[in-house]
PDB file of C-alpha atoms in Angstrom:
ATOM      1  CA  MET A  15     -16.314  -3.595 -10.405  1.00  0.00           C
ATOM      2  CA  LEU A  16     -13.328  -6.461  -9.303  1.00  0.00           C
ATOM      3  CA  GLU A  17     -11.348  -4.579 -11.721  1.00  0.00           C
ATOM      4  CA  ARG A  18     -11.900  -1.557  -9.902  1.00  0.00           C
ATOM      5  CA  ALA A  19     -10.939  -3.722  -6.773  1.00  0.00           C
ATOM      6  CA  ILE A  20      -7.720  -5.238  -7.978  1.00  0.00           C
ATOM      7  CA  ARG A  21      -6.706  -2.333 -10.000  1.00  0.00           C
ATOM      8  CA  GLY A  22      -6.937  -0.274  -6.741  1.00  0.00           C
ATOM      9  CA  SER A  23      -5.933  -3.383  -4.834  1.00  0.00           C
ATOM     10  CA  VAL A  24      -2.551  -1.808  -4.352  1.00  0.00           C
ATOM     11  CA  SER A  25      -4.014   0.933  -2.534  1.00  0.00           C
ATOM     12  CA  SER A  26      -2.298   3.994  -1.851  1.00  0.00           C
ATOM     13  CA  ILE A  27       0.005   2.464  -3.648  1.00  0.00           C
ATOM     14  CA  VAL A  28      -0.749   2.911  -7.280  1.00  0.00           C
ATOM     15  CA  GLY A  29      -0.896   6.180  -8.689  1.00  0.00           C
ATOM     16  CA  ALA A  30       0.383   8.326 -11.573  1.00  0.00           C
ATOM     17  CA  SER A  31       1.962  12.379 -11.032  1.00  0.00           C
ATOM     18  CA  HIS A  32       3.786  13.870  -7.623  1.00  0.00           C
ATOM     19  CA  SER A  33       5.113  16.802  -7.051  1.00  0.00           C
ATOM     20  CA  ASP A  34       7.996  17.090  -4.949  1.00  0.00           C
ATOM     21  CA  ALA A  35       6.239  18.973  -2.416  1.00  0.00           C
ATOM     22  CA  VAL A  36       4.381  17.363   0.320  1.00  0.00           C
ATOM     23  CA  SER A  37       1.246  18.706   1.807  1.00  0.00           C
ATOM     24  CA  HIS A  38       0.013  18.290   5.731  1.00  0.00           C
ATOM     25  CA  HIS A  39      -2.940  18.952   5.576  1.00  0.00           C
ATOM     26  CA  HIS A  40      -4.085  18.458   1.608  1.00  0.00           C
ATOM     27  CA  GLY A  41      -2.565  15.368   1.429  1.00  0.00           C
ATOM     28  CA  LEU A  42       0.252  14.558  -1.219  1.00  0.00           C
ATOM     29  CA  ASN A  43      -0.640  15.605  -4.466  1.00  0.00           C
ATOM     30  CA  SER A  44      -0.572  13.116  -6.750  1.00  0.00           C
ATOM     31  CA  GLY A  45      -2.683  12.626 -10.440  1.00  0.00           C
ATOM     32  CA  GLY A  46      -3.383  10.175 -12.196  1.00  0.00           C
ATOM     33  CA  GLY A  47      -2.222   8.580 -15.628  1.00  0.00           C
ATOM     34  CA  GLU A  48      -2.335   5.105 -16.630  1.00  0.00           C
ATOM     35  CA  ASP A  49       1.698   5.341 -17.576  1.00  0.00           C
ATOM     36  CA  LEU A  50       3.092   6.090 -14.679  1.00  0.00           C
ATOM     37  CA  MET A  51       0.763   3.001 -12.941  1.00  0.00           C
ATOM     38  CA  LEU A  52       2.869   0.925 -15.270  1.00  0.00           C
ATOM     39  CA  TYR A  53       5.643   2.651 -15.851  1.00  0.00           C
ATOM     40  CA  PRO A  54       6.646   4.711 -12.254  1.00  0.00           C
ATOM     41  CA  GLU A  55      10.283   5.191 -13.758  1.00  0.00           C
ATOM     42  CA  ASN A  56       8.884   7.346 -15.999  1.00  0.00           C
ATOM     43  CA  HIS A  57       8.764   9.994 -12.623  1.00  0.00           C
ATOM     44  CA  PRO A  58      11.860  11.513 -12.128  1.00  0.00           C
ATOM     45  CA  LEU A  59      11.909  10.585  -7.646  1.00  0.00           C
ATOM     46  CA  ALA A  60      10.378   7.363  -8.850  1.00  0.00           C
ATOM     47  CA  ARG A  61      14.155   7.028 -11.445  1.00  0.00           C
ATOM     48  CA  GLN A  62      16.036   7.914  -8.421  1.00  0.00           C
ATOM     49  CA  MET A  63      14.947   5.143  -5.771  1.00  0.00           C
ATOM     50  CA  PRO A  64      18.437   2.277  -5.342  1.00  0.00           C
ATOM     51  CA  GLY A  65      17.722  -0.815  -8.087  1.00  0.00           C
ATOM     52  CA  VAL A  66      15.016   0.779  -9.985  1.00  0.00           C
ATOM     53  CA  ASP A  67      16.389  -1.414 -13.412  1.00  0.00           C
ATOM     54  CA  GLN A  68      16.765  -4.866 -11.307  1.00  0.00           C
ATOM     55  CA  ALA A  69      13.443  -4.223 -10.308  1.00  0.00           C
ATOM     56  CA  ILE A  70      11.622  -3.497 -13.690  1.00  0.00           C
ATOM     57  CA  ALA A  71      13.609  -6.183 -14.981  1.00  0.00           C
ATOM     58  CA  TYR A  72      11.714  -8.574 -13.289  1.00  0.00           C
ATOM     59  CA  ARG A  73       7.769  -7.561 -13.653  1.00  0.00           C
ATOM     60  CA  THR A  74       7.495  -9.938 -16.916  1.00  0.00           C
ATOM     61  CA  SER A  75       8.474 -13.008 -14.885  1.00  0.00           C
ATOM     62  CA  LEU A  76       6.680 -12.313 -11.909  1.00  0.00           C
ATOM     63  CA  LEU A  77       3.560 -11.436 -13.643  1.00  0.00           C
ATOM     64  CA  ASN A  78       4.075 -14.681 -15.704  1.00  0.00           C
ATOM     65  CA  CYS A  79       4.394 -17.062 -12.688  1.00  0.00           C
ATOM     66  CA  LEU A  80       1.466 -14.890 -10.684  1.00  0.00           C
ATOM     67  CA  ILE A  81      -0.184 -17.185 -13.328  1.00  0.00           C
ATOM     68  CA  ALA A  82       1.346 -19.976 -14.227  1.00  0.00           C
ATOM     69  CA  PRO A  83      -0.273 -23.129 -13.309  1.00  0.00           C
ATOM     70  CA  ASP A  84       2.309 -24.977 -11.148  1.00  0.00           C
ATOM     71  CA  PRO A  85       2.915 -23.329  -7.986  1.00  0.00           C
ATOM     72  CA  ARG A  86       6.626 -23.472  -8.089  1.00  0.00           C
ATOM     73  CA  LYS A  87       7.587 -20.651  -9.892  1.00  0.00           C
ATOM     74  CA  HIS A  88       6.311 -18.216  -7.736  1.00  0.00           C
ATOM     75  CA  ARG A  89       8.313 -20.196  -5.086  1.00  0.00           C
ATOM     76  CA  SER A  90      11.621 -19.585  -6.928  1.00  0.00           C
ATOM     77  CA  ILE A  91      11.266 -15.901  -7.732  1.00  0.00           C
ATOM     78  CA  ILE A  92      10.817 -15.974  -3.985  1.00  0.00           C
ATOM     79  CA  GLU A  93      14.231 -16.600  -3.312  1.00  0.00           C
ATOM     80  CA  GLU A  94      15.133 -14.952  -6.288  1.00  0.00           C
ATOM     81  CA  LEU A  95      14.182 -11.548  -5.077  1.00  0.00           C
ATOM     82  CA  VAL A  96      15.087 -12.192  -1.190  1.00  0.00           C
ATOM     83  CA  ARG A  97      19.399 -13.126  -3.410  1.00  0.00           C
ATOM     84  CA  ALA A  98      18.791  -9.684  -5.300  1.00  0.00           C
ATOM     85  CA  SER A  99      18.929  -7.816  -1.586  1.00  0.00           C
ATOM     86  CA  ILE A 100      16.831  -5.226  -3.990  1.00  0.00           C
ATOM     87  CA  PRO A 101      15.822  -2.619  -1.643  1.00  0.00           C
ATOM     88  CA  VAL A 102      11.782  -3.504  -0.194  1.00  0.00           C
ATOM     89  CA  ARG A 103      10.500   0.159  -0.783  1.00  0.00           C
ATOM     90  CA  THR A 104      11.389   0.009  -4.452  1.00  0.00           C
ATOM     91  CA  LEU A 105      10.187  -3.436  -5.132  1.00  0.00           C
ATOM     92  CA  ALA A 106       6.970  -1.848  -3.837  1.00  0.00           C
ATOM     93  CA  VAL A 107       7.115   0.750  -6.313  1.00  0.00           C
ATOM     94  CA  HIS A 108       8.179  -0.698  -9.195  1.00  0.00           C
ATOM     95  CA  LEU A 109       8.020  -4.077  -9.393  1.00  0.00           C
ATOM     96  CA  PHE A 110       4.118  -5.109  -6.758  1.00  0.00           C
ATOM     97  CA  ALA A 111       2.610  -2.338  -7.244  1.00  0.00           C
ATOM     98  CA  PRO A 112       2.826  -2.416 -11.343  1.00  0.00           C
ATOM     99  CA  VAL A 113       2.639  -5.931 -11.618  1.00  0.00           C
ATOM    100  CA  ALA A 114      -0.914  -5.719  -9.605  1.00  0.00           C
ATOM    101  CA  THR A 115      -2.217  -2.715 -12.286  1.00  0.00           C
ATOM    102  CA  GLN A 116      -0.954  -4.811 -15.039  1.00  0.00           C
ATOM    103  CA  LEU A 117      -3.570  -8.012 -12.908  1.00  0.00           C
ATOM    104  CA  GLY A 118      -5.922  -5.325 -13.515  1.00  0.00           C
ATOM    105  CA  ASN A 119      -5.390  -4.482 -17.294  1.00  0.00           C
ATOM    106  CA  GLN A 120      -5.542  -8.113 -18.028  1.00  0.00           C
ATOM    107  CA  TRP A 121      -9.148  -8.959 -16.222  1.00  0.00           C
ATOM    108  CA  CYS A 122     -10.819  -5.895 -18.108  1.00  0.00           C
ATOM    109  CA  THR A 123      -9.134  -6.948 -21.255  1.00  0.00           C
ATOM    110  CA  ASP A 124     -10.233 -10.428 -20.891  1.00  0.00           C
ATOM    111  CA  GLU A 125      -6.802 -11.522 -20.523  1.00  0.00           C
ATOM    112  CA  ALA A 126      -7.603 -14.073 -17.129  1.00  0.00           C
ATOM    113  CA  ASP A 127     -10.612 -14.803 -15.799  1.00  0.00           C
ATOM    114  CA  PHE A 128     -12.034 -14.184 -11.960  1.00  0.00           C
ATOM    115  CA  MET A 129      -9.830 -17.856 -10.974  1.00  0.00           C
ATOM    116  CA  GLN A 130      -6.153 -16.776 -12.384  1.00  0.00           C
ATOM    117  CA  ILE A 131      -6.390 -13.321 -11.197  1.00  0.00           C
ATOM    118  CA  ALA A 132      -7.685 -14.188  -7.710  1.00  0.00           C
ATOM    119  CA  VAL A 133      -4.664 -17.107  -7.406  1.00  0.00           C
ATOM    120  CA  ALA A 134      -2.461 -14.484  -9.088  1.00  0.00           C
ATOM    121  CA  SER A 135      -3.284 -11.609  -5.819  1.00  0.00           C
ATOM    122  CA  THR A 136      -3.218 -14.740  -3.754  1.00  0.00           C
ATOM    123  CA  ARG A 137       1.071 -15.426  -4.487  1.00  0.00           C
ATOM    124  CA  LEU A 138       1.816 -11.247  -5.243  1.00  0.00           C
ATOM    125  CA  SER A 139       0.295 -10.751  -1.746  1.00  0.00           C
ATOM    126  CA  MET A 140       2.377 -13.727  -0.350  1.00  0.00           C
ATOM    127  CA  ILE A 141       5.144 -12.764  -1.715  1.00  0.00           C
ATOM    128  CA  VAL A 142       4.363  -8.836  -0.922  1.00  0.00           C
ATOM    129  CA  ASN A 143       4.856 -10.496   2.897  1.00  0.00           C
ATOM    130  CA  HIS A 144       7.699 -12.907   2.157  1.00  0.00           C
ATOM    131  CA  VAL A 145      10.290 -10.509   0.820  1.00  0.00           C
ATOM    132  CA  SER A 146       8.673  -7.966   3.035  1.00  0.00           C
ATOM    133  CA  HIS A 147       9.586  -9.837   6.478  1.00  0.00           C
ATOM    134  CA  ALA A 148      13.093 -11.660   5.011  1.00  0.00           C
ATOM    135  CA  GLY A 149      14.598  -8.024   4.352  1.00  0.00           C
ATOM    136  CA  ALA A 150      13.260  -6.451   7.488  1.00  0.00           C
ATOM    137  CA  VAL A 151      16.608  -5.968   9.600  1.00  0.00           C
ATOM    138  CA  SER A 152      16.066  -3.033  11.791  1.00  0.00           C
ATOM    139  CA  THR A 153      19.210  -1.381  13.792  1.00  0.00           C
ATOM    140  CA  VAL A 154      17.032   1.238  14.934  1.00  0.00           C
ATOM    141  CA  ASN A 155      16.285   1.464  18.937  1.00  0.00           C
ATOM    142  CA  LEU A 156      12.622   0.111  18.921  1.00  0.00           C
ATOM    143  CA  ASN A 157      12.129   2.598  21.844  1.00  0.00           C
ATOM    144  CA  THR A 158      12.118   5.589  19.483  1.00  0.00           C
ATOM    145  CA  GLN A 159      10.937   3.426  15.865  1.00  0.00           C
ATOM    146  CA  ARG A 160       8.184   5.063  14.810  1.00  0.00           C
ATOM    147  CA  ARG A 161       4.995   3.345  14.400  1.00  0.00           C
ATOM    148  CA  ILE A 162       2.052   3.127  12.369  1.00  0.00           C
ATOM    149  CA  LEU A 163      -1.068   1.244  13.132  1.00  0.00           C
ATOM    150  CA  LEU A 164      -2.905  -0.202   9.338  1.00  0.00           C
ATOM    151  CA  ALA A 165      -6.234  -0.838   9.196  1.00  0.00           C
ATOM    152  CA  ARG A 166      -9.011  -0.950   6.484  1.00  0.00           C
ATOM    153  CA  THR A 167     -13.210  -0.277   6.035  1.00  0.00           C
ATOM    154  CA  HIS A 168     -15.816  -3.321   6.027  1.00  0.00           C
ATOM    155  CA  GLY A 169     -15.756  -2.596   2.609  1.00  0.00           C
ATOM    156  CA  ALA A 170     -12.651  -2.823   1.654  1.00  0.00           C
ATOM    157  CA  GLN A 171     -12.080  -7.063   0.453  1.00  0.00           C
ATOM    158  CA  HIS A 172      -9.419  -7.374  -1.492  1.00  0.00           C
ATOM    159  CA  THR A 173      -5.275  -5.542   0.968  1.00  0.00           C
ATOM    160  CA  LEU A 174      -2.320  -6.799  -1.824  1.00  0.00           C
ATOM    161  CA  GLY A 175      -2.437  -2.547  -0.827  1.00  0.00           C
ATOM    162  CA  VAL A 176      -2.607  -2.692   2.583  1.00  0.00           C
ATOM    163  CA  SER A 177       0.469  -5.333   2.436  1.00  0.00           C
ATOM    164  CA  ILE A 178       2.863  -3.441  -0.274  1.00  0.00           C
ATOM    165  CA  VAL A 179       1.888  -0.363   1.912  1.00  0.00           C
ATOM    166  CA  ALA A 180       3.106  -2.443   5.220  1.00  0.00           C
ATOM    167  CA  SER A 181       6.835  -3.463   3.282  1.00  0.00           C
ATOM    168  CA  CYS A 182       7.558   0.340   2.334  1.00  0.00           C
ATOM    169  CA  PHE A 183       7.156   1.212   6.132  1.00  0.00           C
ATOM    170  CA  ARG A 184       8.694  -1.941   7.373  1.00  0.00           C
ATOM    171  CA  ASP A 185      11.594  -0.825   5.293  1.00  0.00           C
ATOM    172  CA  MET A 186      12.401   2.367   6.168  1.00  0.00           C
ATOM    173  CA  GLY A 187      12.485   1.217   9.852  1.00  0.00           C
ATOM    174  CA  TRP A 188       8.903   2.387  10.708  1.00  0.00           C
ATOM    175  CA  VAL A 189       6.883  -0.197  13.334  1.00  0.00           C
ATOM    176  CA  VAL A 190       4.255  -2.104  11.690  1.00  0.00           C
ATOM    177  CA  ASP A 191       1.048  -3.065  13.644  1.00  0.00           C
ATOM    178  CA  GLY A 192      -2.378  -3.880  12.024  1.00  0.00           C
ATOM    179  CA  GLY A 193      -2.713  -4.798   8.853  1.00  0.00           C
ATOM    180  CA  SER A 194      -5.839  -6.027   6.254  1.00  0.00           C
ATOM    181  CA  ASP A 195      -6.816  -7.980   9.582  1.00  0.00           C
ATOM    182  CA  LEU A 196      -7.993  -5.121  11.079  1.00  0.00           C
ATOM    183  CA  GLU A 197     -10.922  -3.602  10.463  1.00  0.00           C
ATOM    184  CA  VAL A 198     -12.531  -0.230  11.223  1.00  0.00           C
ATOM    185  CA  ASP A 199     -14.126  -1.537  14.568  1.00  0.00           C
ATOM    186  CA  GLU A 200     -13.532  -1.399  18.592  1.00  0.00           C
ATOM    187  CA  ASP A 201     -10.329  -2.988  18.192  1.00  0.00           C
ATOM    188  CA  LEU A 202      -9.102  -0.293  15.778  1.00  0.00           C
ATOM    189  CA  TYR A 203      -9.550   2.057  18.606  1.00  0.00           C
ATOM    190  CA  THR A 204      -8.256  -0.075  21.332  1.00  0.00           C
ATOM    191  CA  ARG A 205      -5.651  -1.498  20.246  1.00  0.00           C
ATOM    192  CA  LEU A 206      -5.151   2.750  19.474  1.00  0.00           C
ATOM    193  CA  SER A 207      -5.484   3.417  23.361  1.00  0.00           C
ATOM    194  CA  SER A 208      -2.539   0.705  24.290  1.00  0.00           C
ATOM    195  CA  LYS A 209      -0.186   1.835  22.490  1.00  0.00           C
ATOM    196  CA  PRO A 210       1.070   5.600  21.450  1.00  0.00           C
ATOM    197  CA  TYR A 211       1.710   5.290  17.576  1.00  0.00           C
ATOM    198  CA  ASP A 212       2.676   8.625  15.129  1.00  0.00           C
ATOM    199  CA  LEU A 213       0.539   7.558  11.774  1.00  0.00           C
ATOM    200  CA  LEU A 214      -3.002   5.510  11.496  1.00  0.00           C
ATOM    201  CA  GLY A 215      -3.798   4.493   7.561  1.00  0.00           C
ATOM    202  CA  ILE A 216      -6.824   3.415   6.676  1.00  0.00           C
ATOM    203  CA  SER A 217      -7.733   1.228   3.484  1.00  0.00           C
ATOM    204  CA  VAL A 218     -10.490   2.322   2.147  1.00  0.00           C
ATOM    205  CA  SER A 219     -12.531   0.143  -0.389  1.00  0.00           C
ATOM    206  CA  ARG A 220     -16.034   2.294  -1.195  1.00  0.00           C
ATOM    207  CA  ILE A 221     -16.413   6.350  -1.795  1.00  0.00           C
ATOM    208  CA  ASP A 222     -19.507   6.197   0.412  1.00  0.00           C
ATOM    209  CA  GLU A 223     -17.278   5.015   3.350  1.00  0.00           C
ATOM    210  CA  ALA A 224     -15.797   8.749   2.994  1.00  0.00           C
ATOM    211  CA  ARG A 225     -18.172   9.148   6.323  1.00  0.00           C
ATOM    212  CA  THR A 226     -17.157   6.939   7.782  1.00  0.00           C
ATOM    213  CA  CYS A 227     -13.293   7.511   7.568  1.00  0.00           C
ATOM    214  CA  SER A 228     -14.560  10.724   8.728  1.00  0.00           C
ATOM    215  CA  GLU A 229     -15.740   9.495  11.799  1.00  0.00           C
ATOM    216  CA  VAL A 230     -12.439   7.905  12.548  1.00  0.00           C
ATOM    217  CA  VAL A 231     -10.449  11.103  12.425  1.00  0.00           C
ATOM    218  CA  ARG A 232     -12.783  12.300  14.597  1.00  0.00           C
ATOM    219  CA  ARG A 233     -13.011   9.952  17.463  1.00  0.00           C
ATOM    220  CA  VAL A 234      -9.709   9.545  17.486  1.00  0.00           C
ATOM    221  CA  HIS A 235      -8.815  12.418  18.005  1.00  0.00           C
ATOM    222  CA  ALA A 236     -11.262  13.611  20.302  1.00  0.00           C
ATOM    223  CA  ILE A 237      -8.681  11.474  22.991  1.00  0.00           C
ATOM    224  CA  PRO A 238      -6.013  13.557  24.424  1.00  0.00           C
ATOM    225  CA  LYS A 239      -3.358  11.304  24.242  1.00  0.00           C
ATOM    226  CA  ASN A 240      -4.187  10.322  20.149  1.00  0.00           C
ATOM    227  CA  ARG A 241      -4.448  14.224  19.292  1.00  0.00           C
ATOM    228  CA  GLN A 242      -0.828  13.710  17.454  1.00  0.00           C
ATOM    229  CA  ILE A 243      -1.212  11.056  15.580  1.00  0.00           C
ATOM    230  CA  LYS A 244      -1.608  11.889  11.928  1.00  0.00           C
ATOM    231  CA  ILE A 245      -3.710   9.649   9.812  1.00  0.00           C
ATOM    232  CA  ALA A 246      -3.784   8.807   6.050  1.00  0.00           C
ATOM    233  CA  VAL A 247      -6.140   7.326   4.329  1.00  0.00           C
ATOM    234  CA  GLY A 248      -5.742   5.637   0.533  1.00  0.00           C
ATOM    235  CA  GLY A 249      -7.214   2.912  -1.486  1.00  0.00           C
ATOM    236  CA  PRO A 250      -9.145   2.266  -4.179  1.00  0.00           C
ATOM    237  CA  ALA A 251     -12.150   4.384  -3.180  1.00  0.00           C
ATOM    238  CA  VAL A 252      -9.507   7.475  -3.274  1.00  0.00           C
ATOM    239  CA  ILE A 253      -7.669   6.730  -6.410  1.00  0.00           C
ATOM    240  CA  ALA A 254     -11.059   6.343  -7.862  1.00  0.00           C
ATOM    241  CA  ALA A 255     -12.269   9.866  -6.260  1.00  0.00           C
ATOM    242  CA  PRO A 256      -9.206  11.602  -4.451  1.00  0.00           C
ATOM    243  CA  MET A 257     -11.934  14.455  -3.932  1.00  0.00           C
ATOM    244  CA  ALA A 258     -13.921  12.875  -1.780  1.00  0.00           C
ATOM    245  CA  PHE A 259     -11.753  12.540   1.044  1.00  0.00           C
ATOM    246  CA  GLN A 260      -9.692  16.046   0.997  1.00  0.00           C
ATOM    247  CA  ARG A 261     -12.257  17.292   3.935  1.00  0.00           C
ATOM    248  CA  ILE A 262     -12.663  14.687   5.927  1.00  0.00           C
ATOM    249  CA  GLY A 263     -10.012  15.897   8.571  1.00  0.00           C
ATOM    250  CA  ALA A 264      -7.810  13.091   7.522  1.00  0.00           C
ATOM    251  CA  ASP A 265      -4.111  14.598   7.092  1.00  0.00           C
ATOM    252  CA  PHE A 266      -2.742  12.538   4.210  1.00  0.00           C
ATOM    253  CA  VAL A 267      -4.600  11.537   1.297  1.00  0.00           C
ATOM    254  CA  THR A 268      -2.226   8.726  -0.592  1.00  0.00           C
ATOM    255  CA  ARG A 269      -3.161   7.425  -3.980  1.00  0.00           C
ATOM    256  CA  SER A 270       0.640   5.734  -4.862  1.00  0.00           C
ATOM    257  CA  ALA A 271       3.393   4.370  -4.003  1.00  0.00           C
ATOM    258  CA  LEU A 272       5.691   6.937  -4.409  1.00  0.00           C
ATOM    259  CA  ASP A 273       3.306   9.285  -1.944  1.00  0.00           C
ATOM    260  CA  VAL A 274       3.805   6.078   0.437  1.00  0.00           C
ATOM    261  CA  MET A 275       7.698   7.090   1.157  1.00  0.00           C
ATOM    262  CA  GLN A 276       7.021  10.473   0.564  1.00  0.00           C
ATOM    263  CA  LEU A 277       4.965   9.512   3.971  1.00  0.00           C
ATOM    264  CA  ALA A 278       6.497   7.643   5.102  1.00  0.00           C
ATOM    265  CA  SER A 279       9.756  10.555   5.261  1.00  0.00           C
ATOM    266  CA  HIS A 280       7.851  13.255   6.300  1.00  0.00           C
ATOM    267  CA  ALA A 281       4.995  12.701   9.148  1.00  0.00           C
TER     268      ALA A 281
END
């Protein structure tokens, strides 16, 4: 279960094969595949992103610093990544997501113990957040900027994926609200009522929460002012069983970093 949580913590951003088309009614088309989870550069669309080779070159050093006893190593790589000026969306697809997947593999094969993985996941979240905010320089008019509200279900305890999703949207010029600290509860509906949003993204941890997500979709769209909001679901449960979420009413069912990139472009 922990292995799935760590692997799935990349939420809607670790995935595999992707189609070039984006379907607004049935979600983004993604297949499975360990190779593309670890090596997204094998997909032609991902390969076209700027700074791919630079991002790939950091994989080994990032993974090593995450599990190193000395915490100064992960602080150094933050400085390196900021100086490198690689687009955050490229880092999300080609560095952060594959390294998170590799952490899950190391747990699964007993190459790392529980504490090492817990510390590594925390460090990776810190790196993602720091690099994302350091690279957030928007010239878009705030009055016309698109907005996304991110939340998680109550069962979603591993929220690294939410951070990576936020970094992608922020890098593409969106205003990002909510995050891993916002659960699907009354606070979510209060926020939706207080500001206009173009997209609501929900990270789901357990397959049995599909019914909860369906209720969220119904309740959000029951409010006239919210009927235009698109709703996307992702997370460990969606990666494990995407078909369970295809008919809950969500506009997008996302399983990978490339899905997120396409979603941000089409939402």
